[in-house]
Short mmCIF file of C-alpha atoms in Angstrom, two decimals:
data_model
loop_
_atom_site.label_atom_id
_atom_site.label_comp_id
_atom_site.label_asym_id
_atom_site.label_seq_id
_atom_site.Cartn_x
_atom_site.Cartn_y
_atom_site.Cartn_z
CA MET W 1 -0.02 -0.06 -0.05
CA PRO W 2 1.56 3.33 -1.08
CA LEU W 3 2.49 5.83 1.68
CA PRO W 4 0.19 9.01 1.85
CA LEU W 5 1.90 12.11 0.41
CA ARG W 6 0.86 15.56 1.69
CA ILE W 7 2.07 18.96 0.62
CA GLU W 8 1.09 22.20 2.43
CA ARG W 9 1.83 25.72 1.25
CA THR W 10 2.12 28.67 3.56
CA ALA W 11 3.37 32.26 3.12
CA PRO W 12 5.46 33.39 6.17
CA ASP W 13 5.87 36.97 4.68
CA ALA W 14 5.14 38.81 1.47
CA GLN W 15 8.43 37.63 -0.22
CA ARG W 16 8.50 34.00 0.73
CA GLU W 17 6.57 30.81 0.36
CA GLN W 18 7.03 27.63 2.49
CA TYR W 19 6.22 24.13 1.38
CA ARG W 20 5.87 21.32 3.97
CA ILE W 21 5.97 17.81 2.64
CA THR W 22 5.19 14.63 4.53
CA LEU W 23 5.35 10.99 3.31
CA GLY W 24 3.43 9.08 5.88
CA LYS W 25 5.47 8.77 9.11
CA VAL W 26 8.66 7.83 7.15
CA ALA W 27 9.88 11.25 5.80
CA GLN W 28 9.12 14.93 5.82
CA GLY W 29 10.47 18.04 4.15
CA LEU W 30 10.45 21.77 4.41
CA ILE W 31 11.36 24.04 1.44
CA VAL W 32 11.48 27.86 1.40
CA ARG W 33 11.04 29.79 -1.83
CA LYS W 34 11.95 33.45 -2.30
CA GLY W 35 10.79 34.90 -5.58
CA GLU W 36 11.83 32.74 -8.43
CA SER W 37 14.45 30.79 -6.46
CA TRP W 38 14.50 28.18 -3.84
CA GLU W 39 16.16 29.60 -0.80
CA ARG W 40 16.79 26.71 1.50
CA GLY W 41 15.33 23.32 2.39
CA VAL W 42 15.56 20.16 4.43
CA PHE W 43 14.52 16.52 3.95
CA ALA W 44 14.35 14.36 7.03
CA VAL W 45 14.09 10.64 7.07
CA GLY W 46 13.26 8.71 10.21
CA ASP W 47 13.04 10.01 13.75
CA VAL W 48 14.83 13.36 13.21
CA GLU W 49 13.62 16.92 13.32
CA PRO W 50 13.48 18.71 9.76
CA ARG W 51 15.70 21.56 10.88
CA LEU W 52 16.43 24.08 8.15
CA PRO W 53 20.05 25.01 7.41
CA GLU W 54 21.22 28.53 6.87
CA LYS W 55 21.45 28.00 3.06
CA GLY W 56 21.08 25.28 0.57
CA LEU W 57 19.60 21.82 1.10
CA ALA W 58 20.11 19.63 4.18
CA VAL W 59 19.32 15.83 4.29
CA ARG W 60 19.01 14.42 7.81
CA VAL W 61 18.60 10.71 8.31
CA ALA W 62 18.05 8.77 11.53
CA THR W 63 17.12 5.09 11.06
CA PRO W 64 17.89 1.72 12.65
CA ARG W 65 20.25 0.84 9.77
CA ILE W 66 21.74 2.65 6.79
CA ASP W 67 23.33 1.14 3.76
CA ALA W 68 25.52 3.96 2.54
CA ASP W 69 27.14 1.66 -0.16
CA ALA W 70 23.76 1.60 -1.86
CA TRP W 71 23.44 5.42 -1.88
CA LYS W 72 27.09 6.79 -2.32
CA ASN W 73 26.97 6.61 -6.08
CA PHE W 74 23.94 9.00 -6.06
CA LEU W 75 25.90 11.82 -4.28
CA PRO W 76 27.09 14.55 -6.47
CA GLU W 77 30.80 15.17 -6.77
CA GLY W 78 30.68 18.07 -4.35
CA ALA W 79 28.60 21.26 -4.56
CA THR W 80 29.12 24.92 -5.45
CA GLY W 81 27.22 26.40 -2.64
CA GLY W 82 24.53 27.70 -5.05
CA ALA W 83 22.62 26.72 -8.11
CA ASP W 84 22.49 28.82 -11.38
CA ASN W 85 19.12 27.31 -12.36
CA GLY W 86 17.38 28.40 -9.24
CA GLY W 87 17.55 25.00 -7.55
CA LEU W 88 19.07 24.04 -4.21
CA ALA W 89 22.72 22.96 -3.78
CA LEU W 90 23.19 20.09 -1.33
CA ASN W 91 24.88 21.71 1.65
CA VAL W 92 24.93 19.09 4.39
CA VAL W 93 24.02 15.41 5.08
CA THR W 94 23.76 14.10 8.59
CA LEU W 95 23.34 10.38 9.51
CA LYS W 96 22.59 8.92 12.87
CA THR W 97 22.09 5.19 13.14
CA PRO W 98 23.04 2.26 15.37
CA GLN W 99 24.53 0.56 12.26
CA LEU W 100 26.06 1.91 9.05
CA ARG W 101 27.27 -0.15 6.08
CA LEU W 102 29.98 1.78 4.23
CA PHE W 103 32.94 0.68 1.98
CA GLU W 104 31.81 -3.06 2.70
CA ARG W 105 32.29 -2.55 6.39
CA ASP W 106 29.83 -2.28 9.29
CA TYR W 107 30.09 0.67 11.75
CA ASN W 108 28.13 0.95 15.04
CA GLN W 109 26.60 3.80 17.05
CA VAL W 110 27.19 6.22 14.09
CA ASP W 111 27.05 10.07 13.99
CA VAL W 112 28.25 11.36 10.63
CA SER W 113 28.10 14.69 8.78
CA LEU W 114 28.98 15.34 5.17
CA ARG W 115 29.65 18.77 3.67
CA PRO W 116 30.85 19.78 0.20
CA ARG W 117 34.47 20.83 -0.18
CA ASP W 118 36.87 21.24 -3.06
CA SER W 119 34.73 19.16 -5.55
CA GLY W 120 34.56 16.45 -2.87
CA TRP W 121 33.10 15.87 0.59
CA GLN W 122 34.34 16.53 3.99
CA ILE W 123 33.10 13.82 6.31
CA GLY W 124 33.09 13.97 10.14
CA LEU W 125 32.95 10.54 11.75
CA ASN W 126 32.01 9.70 15.31
CA THR W 127 31.36 5.96 15.66
CA ARG W 128 32.38 3.17 17.93
CA GLU W 129 35.00 2.16 15.28
CA ALA W 130 36.12 5.56 13.87
CA VAL W 131 36.54 9.01 15.30
CA GLY W 132 38.06 11.58 12.86
CA GLU W 133 37.79 13.58 9.66
CA VAL W 134 37.83 12.40 6.12
CA PHE W 135 38.05 14.18 2.69
CA TRP W 136 36.64 12.12 -0.10
CA ARG W 137 36.72 12.99 -3.84
CA SER W 138 35.25 10.39 -6.17
CA SER W 139 36.33 12.05 -9.49
CA GLY W 140 39.28 10.76 -11.45
CA GLU W 141 41.04 7.94 -9.71
CA GLY W 142 39.51 8.94 -6.44
CA TRP W 143 41.12 10.34 -3.29
CA VAL W 144 40.68 9.75 0.34
CA GLU W 145 42.56 11.87 3.05
CA GLY W 146 41.87 10.91 6.67
CA ASN W 147 43.00 12.03 10.09
CA PHE W 148 41.77 9.74 12.86
CA LYS W 149 42.04 9.60 16.64
CA ARG W 150 40.78 6.11 16.51
CA LEU W 151 40.07 3.63 13.69
CA ILE W 152 39.05 -0.04 14.01
CA VAL W 153 39.09 -1.97 10.74
CA ARG W 154 37.30 -5.27 10.79
CA PRO W 155 37.38 -7.88 8.03
CA ALA W 156 35.01 -7.45 5.16
CA THR W 157 31.93 -9.73 5.62
CA GLU W 158 31.88 -10.45 1.86
CA ALA W 159 34.94 -11.44 -0.10
CA THR W 160 35.43 -10.54 -3.74
CA ASP W 161 37.27 -12.64 -6.25
CA ASP W 162 37.33 -9.94 -8.87
CA ALA W 163 40.73 -8.50 -7.97
CA SER W 164 40.93 -6.37 -11.13
CA SER W 165 37.61 -4.64 -10.33
CA LEU W 166 38.77 -3.91 -6.77
CA ILE W 167 42.04 -2.32 -7.97
CA ASN W 168 39.99 0.00 -10.26
CA THR W 169 37.77 1.07 -7.43
CA LEU W 170 40.53 1.69 -4.87
CA PRO W 171 41.29 5.39 -4.54
CA GLY W 172 44.58 6.89 -3.64
CA MET W 173 44.81 7.80 0.05
CA SER W 174 46.72 9.50 2.73
CA LEU W 175 45.79 8.28 6.23
CA SER W 176 47.00 9.19 9.67
CA VAL W 177 45.65 7.23 12.69
CA ASP W 178 46.64 7.75 16.29
CA ASP W 179 45.15 4.58 17.52
CA PHE W 180 44.75 1.85 14.85
CA HIS W 181 43.13 -1.50 15.50
CA LEU W 182 42.89 -4.47 13.12
CA GLY W 183 39.87 -6.41 14.43
CA GLU W 184 40.78 -6.88 18.19
CA LYS W 185 44.40 -6.08 17.75
CA ALA W 186 45.71 -2.73 18.97
CA LEU W 187 48.53 -1.95 16.55
CA GLY W 188 49.37 1.67 17.39
CA ARG W 189 49.97 4.67 15.22
CA LEU W 190 49.48 4.28 11.45
CA GLU W 191 50.69 6.27 8.50
CA LEU W 192 49.58 5.13 5.06
CA LYS W 193 50.15 6.79 1.58
CA ALA W 194 48.94 5.11 -1.64
CA ARG W 195 47.98 6.07 -5.18
CA ASN W 196 46.01 4.48 -7.99
CA ASP W 197 47.95 4.78 -11.27
CA LYS W 198 46.67 3.17 -14.46
CA GLY W 199 45.35 0.07 -12.85
CA ALA W 200 48.20 -0.30 -10.32
CA TRP W 201 47.65 0.51 -6.74
CA HIS W 202 51.03 1.68 -5.23
CA LEU W 203 51.54 1.58 -1.54
CA ASP W 204 54.21 4.20 -1.11
CA THR W 205 54.39 4.34 2.55
CA LEU W 206 53.27 2.00 5.37
CA ASN W 207 54.49 2.94 8.88
CA LEU W 208 52.98 1.23 11.95
CA GLU W 209 54.47 1.91 15.35
CA ASN W 210 53.67 0.97 18.96
CA PRO W 211 55.64 0.74 22.14
CA ASP W 212 56.69 -2.85 21.37
CA GLY W 213 57.73 -2.65 17.83
CA ALA W 214 57.35 -1.08 14.31
CA LEU W 215 56.57 -2.10 10.80
CA LYS W 216 57.76 -0.16 7.68
CA GLY W 217 56.75 -1.25 4.19
CA LYS W 218 56.10 -0.44 0.59
CA GLY W 219 54.66 -2.36 -2.29
CA VAL W 220 52.45 -2.37 -5.45
CA TRP W 221 49.26 -4.30 -6.40
CA THR W 222 49.05 -4.67 -10.21
CA GLN W 223 46.20 -5.92 -12.37
CA GLY W 224 46.41 -7.75 -15.69
CA LEU W 225 45.76 -11.29 -16.85
CA ARG W 226 47.25 -12.34 -13.36
CA PRO W 227 46.96 -9.67 -10.65
CA GLN W 228 50.04 -9.67 -8.57
CA THR W 229 51.16 -8.06 -5.22
CA ARG W 230 54.68 -7.24 -4.24
CA LEU W 231 55.65 -6.07 -0.76
CA ASP W 232 58.96 -5.03 0.92
CA PHE W 233 58.89 -4.74 4.70
CA GLU W 234 60.94 -4.47 7.83
CA LEU W 235 59.54 -5.43 11.20
CA THR W 236 61.50 -4.58 14.33
CA ALA W 237 60.58 -5.73 17.84
CA LYS W 238 61.66 -3.83 20.88
CA ASP W 239 60.14 -6.54 23.02
CA ILE W 240 59.26 -9.73 21.17
CA GLY W 241 57.08 -11.10 23.93
CA LYS W 242 54.85 -8.04 24.15
CA LEU W 243 54.68 -7.59 20.36
CA VAL W 244 53.54 -11.22 19.67
CA ASP W 245 50.99 -10.85 22.40
CA ARG W 246 49.77 -7.73 20.88
CA LEU W 247 49.38 -9.57 17.45
CA GLY W 248 47.22 -12.15 19.15
CA TYR W 249 49.69 -15.04 19.69
CA GLY W 250 49.43 -14.95 23.50
CA ASP W 251 52.24 -15.47 25.93
CA THR W 252 54.52 -17.36 23.65
CA VAL W 253 57.81 -15.50 24.06
CA ARG W 254 59.44 -13.60 26.86
CA ARG W 255 61.51 -10.44 26.35
CA GLY W 256 63.85 -10.28 23.39
CA LYS W 257 64.53 -7.97 20.49
CA ALA W 258 64.24 -8.98 16.83
CA LYS W 259 64.30 -7.75 13.23
CA LEU W 260 62.55 -9.50 10.33
CA THR W 261 63.05 -8.15 6.70
CA GLY W 262 61.34 -9.52 3.66
CA ASP W 263 60.80 -8.99 -0.03
CA LEU W 264 57.68 -11.00 -1.05
CA GLN W 265 55.36 -11.33 -4.03
CA TRP W 266 52.27 -13.47 -4.78
CA ASN W 267 49.50 -13.73 -7.22
CA GLY W 268 46.27 -12.01 -6.18
CA PRO W 269 45.25 -9.04 -4.05
CA LEU W 270 47.12 -7.27 -1.30
CA THR W 271 44.39 -8.18 1.11
CA GLY W 272 45.45 -11.80 1.35
CA ILE W 273 48.51 -14.00 0.66
CA HIS W 274 48.12 -16.68 -2.01
CA TYR W 275 50.60 -19.29 -0.61
CA PRO W 276 50.93 -21.49 -3.67
CA SER W 277 52.50 -18.60 -5.57
CA LEU W 278 54.34 -16.89 -2.63
CA THR W 279 57.97 -16.20 -3.57
CA GLY W 280 60.72 -14.06 -1.98
CA GLN W 281 63.40 -13.68 0.59
CA LEU W 282 63.37 -13.35 4.34
CA ALA W 283 66.02 -12.66 7.06
CA VAL W 284 65.55 -12.88 10.75
CA GLU W 285 67.75 -11.84 13.71
CA ALA W 286 66.71 -12.05 17.34
CA GLU W 287 68.48 -11.85 20.72
CA LYS W 288 68.03 -12.10 24.47
CA GLY W 289 64.65 -13.83 24.77
CA GLN W 290 62.97 -17.07 25.78
CA PHE W 291 60.21 -19.23 24.26
CA ASN W 292 57.51 -19.80 26.86
CA LYS W 293 55.74 -23.13 27.36
CA LEU W 294 53.21 -23.32 24.61
CA GLU W 295 49.68 -24.63 24.85
CA PRO W 296 48.69 -27.21 22.08
CA GLY W 297 47.43 -25.53 18.92
CA VAL W 298 48.96 -22.12 19.84
CA GLY W 299 51.86 -20.82 17.79
CA LYS W 300 52.47 -23.95 15.88
CA LEU W 301 55.46 -22.58 13.95
CA LEU W 302 56.91 -21.20 17.12
CA GLY W 303 56.45 -24.55 18.82
CA LEU W 304 58.45 -26.15 16.03
CA ILE W 305 61.24 -23.57 16.20
CA SER W 306 61.48 -23.80 19.93
CA LEU W 307 61.53 -27.56 19.75
CA GLN W 308 58.78 -27.93 22.39
CA SER W 309 57.00 -30.51 20.21
CA LEU W 310 60.12 -32.74 20.19
CA PRO W 311 60.83 -33.94 23.79
CA ARG W 312 57.86 -36.33 23.95
CA ARG W 313 59.11 -37.97 20.89
CA LEU W 314 62.82 -38.22 21.86
CA THR W 315 64.57 -41.02 23.77
CA LEU W 316 66.90 -38.40 25.18
CA ASP W 317 65.75 -36.40 28.13
CA PHE W 318 65.73 -32.89 26.83
CA ARG W 319 62.66 -31.87 28.78
CA ASP W 320 64.58 -29.58 31.07
CA ILE W 321 65.95 -27.78 28.00
CA PHE W 322 62.95 -27.43 25.69
CA SER W 323 59.59 -28.25 27.44
CA ASP W 324 59.39 -25.31 29.73
CA GLY W 325 60.76 -22.84 27.13
CA LEU W 326 64.05 -22.51 25.30
CA ALA W 327 66.03 -19.36 26.31
CA PHE W 328 68.14 -17.80 23.48
CA ASP W 329 70.99 -15.45 23.30
CA SER W 330 70.63 -15.15 19.51
CA ILE W 331 68.59 -16.49 16.59
CA GLU W 332 69.49 -15.86 12.96
CA SER W 333 68.72 -17.18 9.53
CA LYS W 334 68.22 -16.28 5.86
CA LEU W 335 65.37 -17.96 4.10
CA SER W 336 64.03 -18.17 0.50
CA ILE W 337 60.41 -18.85 -0.58
CA ARG W 338 59.33 -20.27 -3.87
CA LYS W 339 55.77 -21.23 -4.63
CA GLY W 340 54.97 -21.33 -0.89
CA ILE W 341 57.96 -23.59 0.10
CA MET W 342 60.29 -21.85 2.43
CA ARG W 343 63.94 -23.13 2.51
CA THR W 344 66.96 -22.22 4.63
CA VAL W 345 69.58 -20.31 2.61
CA GLU W 346 71.60 -19.97 5.82
CA PRO W 347 70.65 -22.40 8.62
CA LEU W 348 68.34 -21.24 11.34
CA ARG W 349 70.73 -21.07 14.29
CA ILE W 350 69.52 -20.75 17.88
CA SER W 351 72.22 -20.08 20.47
CA GLY W 352 71.29 -20.21 24.14
CA PRO W 353 72.67 -20.91 27.61
CA ALA W 354 71.19 -24.44 27.61
CA ALA W 355 71.70 -25.60 23.98
CA GLN W 356 72.78 -24.75 20.46
CA VAL W 357 70.29 -25.65 17.79
CA GLU W 358 70.78 -25.70 14.00
CA MET W 359 67.99 -26.31 11.48
CA ARG W 360 68.21 -26.85 7.71
CA GLY W 361 65.54 -27.87 5.23
CA GLU W 362 62.18 -26.69 4.08
CA THR W 363 58.65 -26.09 5.22
CA ASP W 364 55.41 -25.80 3.23
CA LEU W 365 53.69 -22.72 4.39
CA LYS W 366 50.28 -23.68 2.98
CA ALA W 367 50.18 -27.28 4.15
CA GLU W 368 52.05 -26.51 7.35
CA THR W 369 54.45 -29.45 6.90
CA GLN W 370 58.27 -29.67 7.05
CA ASP W 371 61.32 -31.65 6.05
CA LEU W 372 64.10 -30.58 8.40
CA GLN W 373 67.54 -31.73 9.64
CA VAL W 374 67.98 -30.54 13.28
CA VAL W 375 71.16 -30.55 15.26
CA VAL W 376 70.93 -30.11 18.91
CA ARG W 377 74.12 -29.45 21.00
CA PRO W 378 73.24 -29.31 24.73
CA GLU W 379 75.47 -26.65 26.45
CA LEU W 380 77.76 -28.78 28.65
CA GLY W 381 80.71 -26.36 28.94
CA GLY W 382 80.05 -24.38 32.06
CA LEU W 383 80.58 -25.17 35.68
CA ALA W 384 77.32 -27.07 35.91
CA ALA W 385 78.65 -29.31 33.14
CA VAL W 386 81.67 -30.42 34.94
CA GLY W 387 80.00 -30.38 38.34
CA ALA W 388 79.74 -34.10 38.55
CA ALA W 389 83.48 -34.57 37.80
CA ALA W 390 84.33 -31.97 40.29
CA LEU W 391 82.38 -33.69 43.08
CA VAL W 392 84.36 -36.93 42.43
CA ASN W 393 87.72 -35.22 42.01
CA PRO W 394 88.26 -31.47 42.14
CA ALA W 395 91.43 -31.72 40.00
CA ILE W 396 89.56 -33.62 37.33
CA GLY W 397 86.75 -31.06 37.30
CA ALA W 398 89.19 -28.12 36.97
CA ALA W 399 91.04 -29.86 34.14
CA ALA W 400 87.76 -30.56 32.29
CA LEU W 401 86.65 -26.97 32.58
CA LEU W 402 90.06 -25.70 31.44
CA ALA W 403 90.17 -28.11 28.53
CA ASN W 404 86.65 -27.31 27.39
CA THR W 405 87.35 -23.53 27.45
CA VAL W 406 90.72 -23.72 25.64
CA LEU W 407 89.56 -26.27 23.04
CA GLN W 408 86.43 -24.33 22.23
CA LYS W 409 83.88 -26.55 24.02
CA PRO W 410 84.63 -30.07 22.75
CA LEU W 411 82.09 -31.40 25.18
CA ASN W 412 79.33 -29.80 23.28
CA ARG W 413 80.42 -31.41 20.09
CA LEU W 414 80.83 -34.70 21.91
CA PHE W 415 77.09 -34.67 22.84
CA SER W 416 75.62 -33.50 19.52
CA TYR W 417 72.44 -35.16 18.23
CA ARG W 418 70.88 -35.11 14.81
CA TYR W 419 67.19 -35.39 14.00
CA HIS W 420 65.10 -35.67 10.88
CA VAL W 421 61.77 -33.80 11.46
CA THR W 422 58.83 -34.35 9.00
CA GLY W 423 55.10 -34.39 9.48
CA THR W 424 52.98 -31.32 10.26
CA TRP W 425 53.72 -28.20 12.43
CA ALA W 426 51.11 -29.46 14.90
CA ASP W 427 52.29 -33.11 14.93
CA PRO W 428 55.89 -33.46 13.86
CA LEU W 429 57.41 -36.78 13.21
CA VAL W 430 60.97 -37.12 14.58
CA ASP W 431 63.58 -39.71 13.54
CA LYS W 432 66.86 -39.82 15.27
CA ALA W 433 69.63 -39.57 12.69
CA GLY W 434 72.49 -40.43 15.00
CA GLU W 435 75.05 -38.54 17.07
CA SER W 436 77.78 -36.53 15.48
CA VAL W 437 80.24 -38.02 17.82
CA GLN W 438 79.49 -41.02 19.97
CA GLU W 439 79.77 -40.67 23.64
CA VAL W 440 83.11 -42.06 24.88
CA LYS W 441 82.69 -44.81 27.45
CA PRO W 442 85.44 -46.17 29.80
CA GLU W 443 86.96 -49.37 28.63
CA PRO W 444 86.00 -52.39 30.85
CA GLU W 445 88.72 -53.54 33.16
CA ASP W 446 90.75 -56.67 32.16
CA ALA W 447 89.87 -59.21 34.79
CA SER W 448 93.21 -60.98 34.20
CA LYS W 449 95.15 -58.05 35.42
CA PRO W 450 95.94 -57.87 39.09
CA MET W 451 94.39 -54.98 41.00
CA GLU W 452 96.83 -52.31 42.10
CA SER W 453 97.22 -52.14 45.87
CA LYS W 454 96.55 -48.82 47.48
CA PRO W 455 98.53 -47.55 50.35
#
């Protein structure tokens, strides 16, 4: 059943006419005409007062839900503040709603105002997810300039497979955010600059900084027969433990500093890595930290690196070294990636007070499997290592300590063990490959020899 439309005409004074328009209980309008021109007007939708602006046309909306994506293409590309043909120029749009759909994202408890500026729109945002000012111009390749006190970006509820179309619609942008969140993760201050140039979206600047670390990056997302993304980055951690906790991996590492650099490319959009085509280089350095005891299913790759998944599969008793968390003085490696397979260019070396670990081989990042050769050298060179000998004979203990120091820790090499690790990150298969040097055992005494008499 159509809504009833009603129009009332009144004359507030000799020069003006006023028209009041109502469409049932859904919308109402008020337009003032002076002579041959419309002076000002307002249209109100929902539970909002039709308050007249000082000039031009105002649109005020207050409804339980607004789908701005369905309406944004109908907005003019800015306004001139007047109209040569006697009509009204759109001057301001205000939106109040518990839920707003905009740019394929949902925003809650929304209070938004839009005003024309420089052939575009100045947008004031005050929502649960975003507080700040945005300038938006849709002409040309498009441009977005934003300054936010807070911005929470949640994953899009609908994914698109048309990467080429998405590149064409992405505008250039310059964003500054004091408090940036990706979902539930508080990531700190964000600076982002990008441009859309002939079907390629160039990420010229990406800076993300918080008290625990910083990310710097740049890249490009190109279209064509096969859309491709390239990304160069440097991630530094002032405190590894606090940074990985901030990223959602819980209490997996304590303390430590680190730097991870990479040059990566893959087929597909910037918004998600396509592991079967992922190619590039990585370099990692870390120092002065400790892997915490990990719960099953948490930090599967960290669990593999820290060897916590190995003790229950080893005949040797390394539980005191790995199970409760491996402390490290340094970690370093250089890695290559080709079609989603990551290989060691230089071995992953972990040096710590309890053990030296060296890993070589490859891991499938998509399937989360590995084929690794692991060498474990328990640290036996300190006072604790020769403590037993010292208890038996102080002279032997002192000699062992001196020899181990002068000869560059031969005891460590004496007790070196090799393992072949396959299977998955969550459930590795470990085969003992043998010791690099067999433990030297004392020869049995010859029973035919007479025992020496002691004084």
